[in-house]
Amino acid sequence: MVPQRPRELGVHRLRVEAGGDPPDGRQMYLADSARGLVRRYPVDPATGALGSPEEFVRIEDGSPDGMTVDAEGAVWIAVWGTGTVRRHLPDGRLDRTVRLPARQPAGVCLQGRTLHITTARLGLENPGPDDGALFSTHVAVLGRPAAPYRPDFSLPEPP
């Protein structure tokens, strides 16, 4: 069972972060973009509490940014500054790379077998015609269905 309220991460000293949740809800990925590191956290599905993280993948040639997890549990990572989106298997091994004509991929999501990729022009002195564009490409693996929106408008009790 997935918690219906937002998780309190309790993760500190991140510089720029992005995250993704695998299909079973028992782990979460969090990118520390400034350090080029993606960590995997175990998650208690009943409470949303995080366990101790482990290094999932280290990116040496760019910054991990937006992520999504596909139906096979692989993680698609937009790598800022490289013009690539990379699919890493659940054990962290690089499975495939999608190359883009834009330098700064920022976000990714899967819709069926279509991978949508947002890019940015931010910080580029001379952006090219494709920088800041949205790209879509067919991939061999399915995305996961979106979780239903379940608002929780209650406020926590004061201490």
CSV table of N, CA and C in Angstrom, one decimal:
chain,number,residue,atom,x,y,z
A,1,MET,N,0.8,-1.2,0.0
A,1,MET,CA,0.0,0.0,0.0
A,1,MET,C,0.9,1.2,0.0
A,2,VAL,N,0.6,2.2,-0.9
A,2,VAL,CA,1.4,3.4,-1.0
A,2,VAL,C,0.8,4.4,-0.1
A,3,PRO,N,1.6,5.2,0.7
A,3,PRO,CA,1.1,6.2,1.6
A,3,PRO,C,0.3,7.3,0.8
A,4,GLN,N,-0.7,7.8,1.4
A,4,GLN,CA,-1.5,8.8,0.8
A,4,GLN,C,-1.1,10.2,1.1
A,5,ARG,N,-0.1,10.4,1.9
A,5,ARG,CA,0.4,11.7,2.2
A,5,ARG,C,1.8,11.8,1.8
A,6,PRO,N,2.3,13.0,1.5
A,6,PRO,CA,3.7,13.2,1.0
A,6,PRO,C,4.7,12.6,2.0
A,7,ARG,N,5.8,12.1,1.5
A,7,ARG,CA,6.8,11.6,2.4
A,7,ARG,C,7.6,12.8,3.0
A,8,GLU,N,8.0,12.6,4.2
A,8,GLU,CA,9.0,13.5,4.8
A,8,GLU,C,10.3,12.9,4.6
A,9,LEU,N,11.1,13.4,3.7
A,9,LEU,CA,12.3,12.8,3.3
A,9,LEU,C,13.4,12.7,4.4
A,10,GLY,N,13.6,13.7,5.1
A,10,GLY,CA,14.7,13.7,6.1
A,10,GLY,C,16.0,13.6,5.5
A,11,VAL,N,16.2,14.0,4.2
A,11,VAL,CA,17.4,14.0,3.5
A,11,VAL,C,18.0,15.4,3.5
A,12,HIS,N,19.2,15.6,3.9
A,12,HIS,CA,19.7,16.9,4.1
A,12,HIS,C,21.0,17.1,3.2
A,13,ARG,N,21.4,18.3,3.0
A,13,ARG,CA,22.6,18.7,2.3
A,13,ARG,C,22.6,18.3,0.8
A,14,LEU,N,21.4,18.3,0.2
A,14,LEU,CA,21.4,18.1,-1.2
A,14,LEU,C,21.6,19.5,-1.9
A,15,ARG,N,22.2,19.5,-3.0
A,15,ARG,CA,22.4,20.8,-3.7
A,15,ARG,C,21.3,21.0,-4.7
A,16,VAL,N,21.0,20.1,-5.6
A,16,VAL,CA,19.9,20.1,-6.5
A,16,VAL,C,19.4,18.7,-6.6
A,17,GLU,N,18.1,18.5,-6.4
A,17,GLU,CA,17.6,17.1,-6.4
A,17,GLU,C,16.5,16.8,-7.3
A,18,ALA,N,16.4,15.6,-7.7
A,18,ALA,CA,15.3,15.1,-8.5
A,18,ALA,C,15.1,13.6,-8.1
A,19,GLY,N,13.9,13.1,-8.3
A,19,GLY,CA,13.7,11.7,-7.9
A,19,GLY,C,12.8,10.9,-8.8
A,20,GLY,N,12.7,9.6,-8.4
A,20,GLY,CA,11.8,8.7,-9.2
A,20,GLY,C,11.4,7.5,-8.3
A,21,ASP,N,10.2,7.0,-8.5
A,21,ASP,CA,9.7,5.9,-7.7
A,21,ASP,C,9.6,4.6,-8.5
A,22,PRO,N,10.1,3.5,-8.1
A,22,PRO,CA,9.9,2.3,-8.8
A,22,PRO,C,8.5,1.7,-8.7
A,23,PRO,N,8.2,0.7,-9.5
A,23,PRO,CA,6.8,0.2,-9.5
A,23,PRO,C,6.3,-0.3,-8.2
A,24,ASP,N,7.1,-1.0,-7.4
A,24,ASP,CA,6.6,-1.6,-6.2
A,24,ASP,C,6.5,-0.6,-5.0
A,25,GLY,N,7.0,0.6,-5.1
A,25,GLY,CA,6.9,1.5,-4.0
A,25,GLY,C,7.7,1.2,-2.8
A,26,ARG,N,8.7,0.3,-3.0
A,26,ARG,CA,9.5,-0.1,-1.9
A,26,ARG,C,10.9,0.5,-1.9
A,27,GLN,N,11.1,1.4,-2.9
A,27,GLN,CA,12.4,2.1,-3.0
A,27,GLN,C,12.2,3.4,-3.8
A,28,MET,N,13.1,4.3,-3.6
A,28,MET,CA,13.0,5.6,-4.3
A,28,MET,C,14.4,6.0,-4.7
A,29,TYR,N,14.5,6.7,-5.8
A,29,TYR,CA,15.7,7.2,-6.3
A,29,TYR,C,15.8,8.7,-6.1
A,30,LEU,N,16.9,9.2,-5.7
A,30,LEU,CA,17.1,10.6,-5.5
A,30,LEU,C,18.4,11.1,-6.1
A,31,ALA,N,18.4,12.0,-7.0
A,31,ALA,CA,19.6,12.5,-7.7
A,31,ALA,C,20.1,13.8,-6.9
A,32,ASP,N,21.4,13.7,-6.6
A,32,ASP,CA,22.1,14.9,-6.1
A,32,ASP,C,22.9,15.4,-7.3
A,33,SER,N,22.2,16.3,-8.0
A,33,SER,CA,22.7,16.7,-9.3
A,33,SER,C,24.1,17.4,-9.3
A,34,ALA,N,24.3,18.2,-8.3
A,34,ALA,CA,25.6,18.9,-8.1
A,34,ALA,C,26.8,17.9,-7.9
A,35,ARG,N,26.5,16.8,-7.3
A,35,ARG,CA,27.5,15.8,-7.0
A,35,ARG,C,27.6,14.7,-8.0
A,36,GLY,N,26.7,14.7,-9.0
A,36,GLY,CA,26.7,13.7,-10.0
A,36,GLY,C,26.3,12.3,-9.5
A,37,LEU,N,25.4,12.2,-8.5
A,37,LEU,CA,25.2,11.0,-7.8
A,37,LEU,C,23.7,10.7,-7.7
A,38,VAL,N,23.3,9.5,-8.0
A,38,VAL,CA,21.9,9.0,-7.8
A,38,VAL,C,22.0,8.0,-6.7
A,39,ARG,N,21.2,8.2,-5.7
A,39,ARG,CA,21.1,7.3,-4.5
A,39,ARG,C,19.7,6.5,-4.6
A,40,ARG,N,19.8,5.3,-4.1
A,40,ARG,CA,18.5,4.5,-4.0
A,40,ARG,C,18.2,4.3,-2.5
A,41,TYR,N,17.0,4.7,-2.1
A,41,TYR,CA,16.6,4.5,-0.7
A,41,TYR,C,15.5,3.5,-0.6
A,42,PRO,N,15.6,2.6,0.4
A,42,PRO,CA,14.5,1.7,0.7
A,42,PRO,C,13.4,2.5,1.3
A,43,VAL,N,12.1,2.1,1.0
A,43,VAL,CA,11.0,2.8,1.5
A,43,VAL,C,10.0,1.8,2.1
A,44,ASP,N,9.6,2.1,3.3
A,44,ASP,CA,8.5,1.3,4.0
A,44,ASP,C,7.2,1.7,3.3
A,45,PRO,N,6.6,0.8,2.5
A,45,PRO,CA,5.4,1.2,1.8
A,45,PRO,C,4.2,1.6,2.7
A,46,ALA,N,4.2,1.1,3.9
A,46,ALA,CA,3.1,1.4,4.8
A,46,ALA,C,3.2,2.8,5.4
A,47,THR,N,4.4,3.3,5.6
A,47,THR,CA,4.6,4.6,6.3
A,47,THR,C,5.3,5.6,5.4
A,48,GLY,N,6.0,5.2,4.4
A,48,GLY,CA,6.7,6.1,3.6
A,48,GLY,C,8.1,6.4,4.2
A,49,ALA,N,8.4,5.8,5.3
A,49,ALA,CA,9.7,6.1,5.9
A,49,ALA,C,10.9,5.6,5.1
A,50,LEU,N,11.9,6.4,5.0
A,50,LEU,CA,13.1,6.0,4.2
A,50,LEU,C,14.1,5.3,5.1
A,51,GLY,N,14.8,4.3,4.4
A,51,GLY,CA,15.9,3.6,5.1
A,51,GLY,C,17.2,4.3,4.7
A,52,SER,N,18.3,3.6,4.9
A,52,SER,CA,19.6,4.1,4.6
A,52,SER,C,19.9,4.0,3.1
A,53,PRO,N,20.4,5.1,2.5
A,53,PRO,CA,20.6,5.1,1.0
A,53,PRO,C,21.8,4.3,0.6
A,54,GLU,N,21.8,3.9,-0.6
A,54,GLU,CA,23.0,3.3,-1.3
A,54,GLU,C,23.2,4.0,-2.6
A,55,GLU,N,24.5,4.0,-3.0
A,55,GLU,CA,24.8,4.7,-4.3
A,55,GLU,C,24.3,3.8,-5.4
A,56,PHE,N,23.5,4.3,-6.3
A,56,PHE,CA,22.9,3.6,-7.4
A,56,PHE,C,23.8,3.8,-8.6
A,57,VAL,N,24.1,5.0,-8.9
A,57,VAL,CA,25.0,5.3,-10.1
A,57,VAL,C,25.6,6.7,-9.9
A,58,ARG,N,26.9,6.8,-10.4
A,58,ARG,CA,27.6,8.1,-10.3
A,58,ARG,C,27.8,8.5,-11.8
A,59,ILE,N,27.4,9.8,-12.1
A,59,ILE,CA,27.6,10.3,-13.4
A,59,ILE,C,28.8,11.2,-13.4
A,60,GLU,N,29.8,10.9,-14.2
A,60,GLU,CA,31.0,11.7,-14.2
A,60,GLU,C,31.0,12.8,-15.2
A,61,ASP,N,30.3,12.7,-16.3
A,61,ASP,CA,30.4,13.6,-17.4
A,61,ASP,C,29.2,14.6,-17.5
A,62,GLY,N,28.4,14.7,-16.5
A,62,GLY,CA,27.2,15.6,-16.5
A,62,GLY,C,26.5,15.5,-15.2
A,63,SER,N,25.3,16.1,-15.1
A,63,SER,CA,24.6,16.1,-13.8
A,63,SER,C,23.3,15.3,-14.0
A,64,PRO,N,23.0,14.3,-13.2
A,64,PRO,CA,21.7,13.6,-13.3
A,64,PRO,C,20.6,14.6,-12.9
A,65,ASP,N,19.6,14.6,-13.7
A,65,ASP,CA,18.5,15.5,-13.5
A,65,ASP,C,17.2,14.7,-13.3
A,66,GLY,N,16.2,15.0,-14.2
A,66,GLY,CA,14.9,14.3,-14.1
A,66,GLY,C,15.0,12.8,-14.3
A,67,MET,N,14.2,12.0,-13.6
A,67,MET,CA,14.2,10.6,-13.7
A,67,MET,C,12.8,10.0,-13.8
A,68,THR,N,12.7,8.8,-14.4
A,68,THR,CA,11.5,8.0,-14.3
A,68,THR,C,11.9,6.6,-14.3
A,69,VAL,N,11.0,5.8,-13.7
A,69,VAL,CA,11.3,4.3,-13.6
A,69,VAL,C,10.3,3.6,-14.5
A,70,ASP,N,10.8,2.7,-15.4
A,70,ASP,CA,9.9,2.0,-16.3
A,70,ASP,C,9.3,0.7,-15.6
A,71,ALA,N,8.5,0.0,-16.4
A,71,ALA,CA,7.8,-1.2,-15.9
A,71,ALA,C,8.7,-2.3,-15.5
A,72,GLU,N,9.9,-2.3,-16.1
A,72,GLU,CA,10.9,-3.3,-15.7
A,72,GLU,C,11.8,-2.9,-14.5
A,73,GLY,N,11.5,-1.7,-14.0
A,73,GLY,CA,12.3,-1.3,-12.8
A,73,GLY,C,13.6,-0.6,-13.2
A,74,ALA,N,13.8,-0.3,-14.5
A,74,ALA,CA,15.0,0.4,-14.9
A,74,ALA,C,14.8,1.9,-14.8
A,75,VAL,N,15.8,2.7,-14.5
A,75,VAL,CA,15.7,4.1,-14.3
A,75,VAL,C,16.2,4.9,-15.5
A,76,TRP,N,15.4,5.7,-16.1
A,76,TRP,CA,15.8,6.6,-17.2
A,76,TRP,C,16.2,7.9,-16.5
A,77,ILE,N,17.4,8.4,-16.8
A,77,ILE,CA,18.0,9.6,-16.2
A,77,ILE,C,18.3,10.6,-17.3
A,78,ALA,N,17.8,11.8,-17.2
A,78,ALA,CA,18.2,12.9,-18.1
A,78,ALA,C,19.5,13.4,-17.5
A,79,VAL,N,20.5,13.5,-18.3
A,79,VAL,CA,21.9,13.9,-17.8
A,79,VAL,C,22.2,15.3,-18.4
A,80,TRP,N,22.0,16.3,-17.6
A,80,TRP,CA,22.2,17.7,-17.9
A,80,TRP,C,23.6,17.9,-18.4
A,81,GLY,N,23.7,18.7,-19.5
A,81,GLY,CA,25.0,19.0,-20.0
A,81,GLY,C,25.6,18.0,-21.0
A,82,THR,N,24.9,16.9,-21.2
A,82,THR,CA,25.5,15.9,-22.1
A,82,THR,C,24.7,15.6,-23.3
A,83,GLY,N,23.5,16.1,-23.4
A,83,GLY,CA,22.6,15.8,-24.5
A,83,GLY,C,22.2,14.3,-24.6
A,84,THR,N,22.1,13.7,-23.4
A,84,THR,CA,21.8,12.3,-23.3
A,84,THR,C,20.7,12.0,-22.2
A,85,VAL,N,20.0,10.9,-22.5
A,85,VAL,CA,19.1,10.3,-21.5
A,85,VAL,C,19.6,8.9,-21.4
A,86,ARG,N,19.8,8.4,-20.2
A,86,ARG,CA,20.4,7.0,-20.0
A,86,ARG,C,19.5,6.1,-19.2
A,87,ARG,N,19.4,4.9,-19.7
A,87,ARG,CA,18.6,3.9,-19.0
A,87,ARG,C,19.6,3.0,-18.2
A,88,HIS,N,19.4,3.0,-16.9
A,88,HIS,CA,20.2,2.1,-16.0
A,88,HIS,C,19.3,1.0,-15.5
A,89,LEU,N,19.8,-0.2,-15.6
A,89,LEU,CA,19.1,-1.4,-15.1
A,89,LEU,C,19.0,-1.3,-13.5
A,90,PRO,N,18.1,-2.1,-12.9
A,90,PRO,CA,18.0,-2.0,-11.4
A,90,PRO,C,19.3,-2.3,-10.7
A,91,ASP,N,20.3,-2.9,-11.3
A,91,ASP,CA,21.6,-3.1,-10.6
A,91,ASP,C,22.6,-2.0,-10.9
A,92,GLY,N,22.1,-0.9,-11.6
A,92,GLY,CA,22.9,0.2,-11.9
A,92,GLY,C,23.7,0.2,-13.2
A,93,ARG,N,23.7,-0.9,-13.9
A,93,ARG,CA,24.5,-1.0,-15.1
A,93,ARG,C,23.8,-0.2,-16.2
A,94,LEU,N,24.6,0.5,-17.0
A,94,LEU,CA,24.0,1.3,-18.1
A,94,LEU,C,23.5,0.3,-19.2
A,95,ASP,N,22.3,0.5,-19.6
A,95,ASP,CA,21.6,-0.4,-20.6
A,95,ASP,C,21.6,0.2,-22.0
A,96,ARG,N,21.2,1.5,-22.0
A,96,ARG,CA,21.2,2.2,-23.3
A,96,ARG,C,21.2,3.7,-23.1
A,97,THR,N,21.6,4.4,-24.2
A,97,THR,CA,21.7,5.9,-24.2
A,97,THR,C,20.9,6.4,-25.3
A,98,VAL,N,20.1,7.4,-25.1
A,98,VAL,CA,19.4,8.2,-26.1
A,98,VAL,C,20.1,9.5,-26.3
A,99,ARG,N,20.6,9.8,-27.5
A,99,ARG,CA,21.3,11.0,-27.8
A,99,ARG,C,20.3,12.0,-28.4
A,100,LEU,N,20.5,13.2,-28.0
A,100,LEU,CA,19.6,14.3,-28.4
A,100,LEU,C,20.4,15.4,-29.1
A,101,PRO,N,19.7,16.2,-29.9
A,101,PRO,CA,20.3,17.4,-30.5
A,101,PRO,C,20.3,18.6,-29.6
A,102,ALA,N,19.9,18.4,-28.4
A,102,ALA,CA,19.9,19.5,-27.4
A,102,ALA,C,20.9,19.1,-26.3
A,103,ARG,N,21.5,20.2,-25.7
A,103,ARG,CA,22.6,19.9,-24.8
A,103,ARG,C,22.2,19.6,-23.3
A,104,GLN,N,20.9,20.1,-23.0
A,104,GLN,CA,20.6,20.1,-21.5
A,104,GLN,C,19.2,19.4,-21.3
A,105,PRO,N,19.2,18.0,-21.4
A,105,PRO,CA,18.0,17.3,-21.1
A,105,PRO,C,17.7,17.5,-19.6
A,106,ALA,N,16.4,17.8,-19.3
A,106,ALA,CA,16.0,18.2,-17.9
A,106,ALA,C,15.1,17.2,-17.3
A,107,GLY,N,14.1,16.7,-18.0
A,107,GLY,CA,13.1,15.9,-17.4
A,107,GLY,C,12.7,14.8,-18.4
A,108,VAL,N,12.2,13.7,-17.8
A,108,VAL,CA,11.8,12.5,-18.6
A,108,VAL,C,10.5,11.9,-18.1
A,109,CYS,N,9.6,11.4,-18.9
A,109,CYS,CA,8.5,10.6,-18.5
A,109,CYS,C,8.1,9.6,-19.6
A,110,LEU,N,7.6,8.5,-19.2
A,110,LEU,CA,7.1,7.5,-20.1
A,110,LEU,C,5.6,7.5,-20.2
A,111,GLN,N,5.1,7.4,-21.5
A,111,GLN,CA,3.7,7.3,-21.7
A,111,GLN,C,3.6,6.1,-22.6
A,112,GLY,N,3.2,5.0,-22.1
A,112,GLY,CA,3.2,3.7,-22.9
A,112,GLY,C,4.6,3.4,-23.3
A,113,ARG,N,4.9,3.3,-24.6
A,113,ARG,CA,6.2,3.1,-25.1
A,113,ARG,C,6.9,4.3,-25.6
A,114,THR,N,6.4,5.5,-25.2
A,114,THR,CA,6.9,6.7,-25.7
A,114,THR,C,7.7,7.4,-24.6
A,115,LEU,N,8.9,7.7,-24.8
A,115,LEU,CA,9.7,8.5,-23.8
A,115,LEU,C,9.7,10.0,-24.2
A,116,HIS,N,9.2,10.8,-23.3
A,116,HIS,CA,9.1,12.2,-23.5
A,116,HIS,C,10.3,12.9,-22.8
A,117,ILE,N,11.0,13.8,-23.4
A,117,ILE,CA,12.1,14.4,-22.8
A,117,ILE,C,12.0,15.9,-22.9
A,118,THR,N,12.1,16.6,-21.8
A,118,THR,CA,12.2,18.1,-21.9
A,118,THR,C,13.6,18.5,-21.8
A,119,THR,N,13.9,19.6,-22.5
A,119,THR,CA,15.3,20.2,-22.4
A,119,THR,C,15.2,21.6,-22.1
A,120,ALA,N,16.4,22.2,-21.8
A,120,ALA,CA,16.4,23.6,-21.3
A,120,ALA,C,17.4,24.4,-22.1
A,121,ARG,N,17.2,25.7,-22.1
A,121,ARG,CA,18.1,26.7,-22.7
A,121,ARG,C,18.9,27.4,-21.6
A,122,LEU,N,18.5,27.2,-20.4
A,122,LEU,CA,19.0,27.9,-19.2
A,122,LEU,C,20.6,27.8,-19.2
A,123,GLY,N,21.2,28.9,-19.0
A,123,GLY,CA,22.7,28.9,-18.9
A,123,GLY,C,23.5,28.8,-20.1
A,124,LEU,N,22.9,28.6,-21.3
A,124,LEU,CA,23.6,28.5,-22.5
A,124,LEU,C,23.8,29.8,-23.1
A,125,GLU,N,25.1,30.2,-23.4
A,125,GLU,CA,25.4,31.5,-24.0
A,125,GLU,C,24.8,31.6,-25.4
A,126,ASN,N,25.0,30.5,-26.2
A,126,ASN,CA,24.5,30.5,-27.6
A,126,ASN,C,23.6,29.2,-27.8
A,127,PRO,N,22.4,29.3,-27.3
A,127,PRO,CA,21.5,28.1,-27.5
A,127,PRO,C,21.3,27.8,-28.9
A,128,GLY,N,21.3,26.5,-29.2
A,128,GLY,CA,21.0,26.0,-30.6
A,128,GLY,C,19.5,26.0,-30.8
A,129,PRO,N,19.1,25.7,-32.0
A,129,PRO,CA,17.6,25.7,-32.3
A,129,PRO,C,16.8,24.6,-31.6
A,130,ASP,N,17.5,23.5,-31.1
A,130,ASP,CA,16.8,22.4,-30.4
A,130,ASP,C,16.9,22.5,-28.9
A,131,ASP,N,17.7,23.4,-28.4
A,131,ASP,CA,17.8,23.6,-27.0
A,131,ASP,C,16.5,24.2,-26.4
A,132,GLY,N,15.9,23.6,-25.4
A,132,GLY,CA,14.7,24.0,-24.9
A,132,GLY,C,13.5,23.3,-25.5
A,133,ALA,N,13.7,22.4,-26.4
A,133,ALA,CA,12.6,21.7,-27.1
A,133,ALA,C,12.1,20.5,-26.3
A,134,LEU,N,11.0,20.0,-26.7
A,134,LEU,CA,10.4,18.8,-26.1
A,134,LEU,C,10.6,17.7,-27.2
A,135,PHE,N,11.2,16.6,-26.8
A,135,PHE,CA,11.4,15.4,-27.7
A,135,PHE,C,10.6,14.2,-27.3
A,136,SER,N,10.2,13.4,-28.2
A,136,SER,CA,9.6,12.1,-27.9
A,136,SER,C,10.2,11.1,-28.8
A,137,THR,N,10.4,9.9,-28.2
A,137,THR,CA,11.0,8.8,-29.0
A,137,THR,C,10.3,7.5,-28.5
A,138,HIS,N,10.2,6.5,-29.4
A,138,HIS,CA,9.7,5.2,-29.1
A,138,HIS,C,10.8,4.4,-28.4
A,139,VAL,N,10.4,3.7,-27.4
A,139,VAL,CA,11.3,2.8,-26.6
A,139,VAL,C,10.7,1.4,-26.5
A,140,ALA,N,11.5,0.4,-26.3
A,140,ALA,CA,11.0,-1.0,-26.3
A,140,ALA,C,10.3,-1.4,-25.0
A,141,VAL,N,10.4,-0.6,-24.0
A,141,VAL,CA,9.8,-1.0,-22.7
A,141,VAL,C,8.6,0.0,-22.3
A,142,LEU,N,7.7,-0.6,-21.6
A,142,LEU,CA,6.5,0.2,-21.2
A,142,LEU,C,6.8,1.1,-20.0
A,143,GLY,N,6.2,2.2,-20.0
A,143,GLY,CA,6.1,3.1,-18.8
A,143,GLY,C,5.1,2.5,-17.8
A,144,ARG,N,5.1,3.0,-16.6
A,144,ARG,CA,4.1,2.6,-15.6
A,144,ARG,C,2.9,3.5,-15.7
A,145,PRO,N,1.8,3.0,-15.3
A,145,PRO,CA,0.6,3.9,-15.3
A,145,PRO,C,0.8,4.9,-14.2
A,146,ALA,N,0.3,6.1,-14.4
A,146,ALA,CA,0.4,7.2,-13.4
A,146,ALA,C,-0.4,6.8,-12.2
A,147,ALA,N,0.1,7.1,-11.0
A,147,ALA,CA,-0.6,6.9,-9.8
A,147,ALA,C,-1.8,7.8,-9.7
A,148,PRO,N,-2.9,7.4,-9.2
A,148,PRO,CA,-4.0,8.3,-9.1
A,148,PRO,C,-3.8,9.4,-8.1
A,149,TYR,N,-4.3,10.6,-8.3
A,149,TYR,CA,-4.2,11.7,-7.5
A,149,TYR,C,-5.1,11.5,-6.3
A,150,ARG,N,-4.5,11.5,-5.1
A,150,ARG,CA,-5.3,11.4,-3.9
A,150,ARG,C,-5.0,12.5,-2.9
A,151,PRO,N,-5.7,13.6,-3.0
A,151,PRO,CA,-5.3,14.7,-2.1
A,151,PRO,C,-5.6,14.4,-0.7
A,152,ASP,N,-4.8,14.9,0.2
A,152,ASP,CA,-5.0,14.9,1.6
A,152,ASP,C,-4.9,16.3,2.1
A,153,PHE,N,-6.1,16.9,2.4
A,153,PHE,CA,-6.1,18.3,2.8
A,153,PHE,C,-6.0,18.5,4.3
A,154,SER,N,-5.8,17.4,5.0
A,154,SER,CA,-5.7,17.6,6.5
A,154,SER,C,-4.3,18.1,6.8
A,155,LEU,N,-4.3,18.9,7.8
A,155,LEU,CA,-3.0,19.4,8.3
A,155,LEU,C,-2.5,18.5,9.5
A,156,PRO,N,-1.2,18.4,9.7
A,156,PRO,CA,-0.7,17.6,10.8
A,156,PRO,C,-1.1,18.3,12.1
A,157,GLU,N,-1.3,17.5,13.1
A,157,GLU,CA,-1.6,18.1,14.5
A,157,GLU,C,-0.3,18.8,15.0
A,158,PRO,N,-0.5,20.0,15.6
A,158,PRO,CA,0.7,20.7,16.1
A,158,PRO,C,1.2,19.9,17.3
A,159,PRO,N,2.6,20.0,17.5
A,159,PRO,CA,3.2,19.3,18.6
A,159,PRO,C,2.8,19.7,20.0
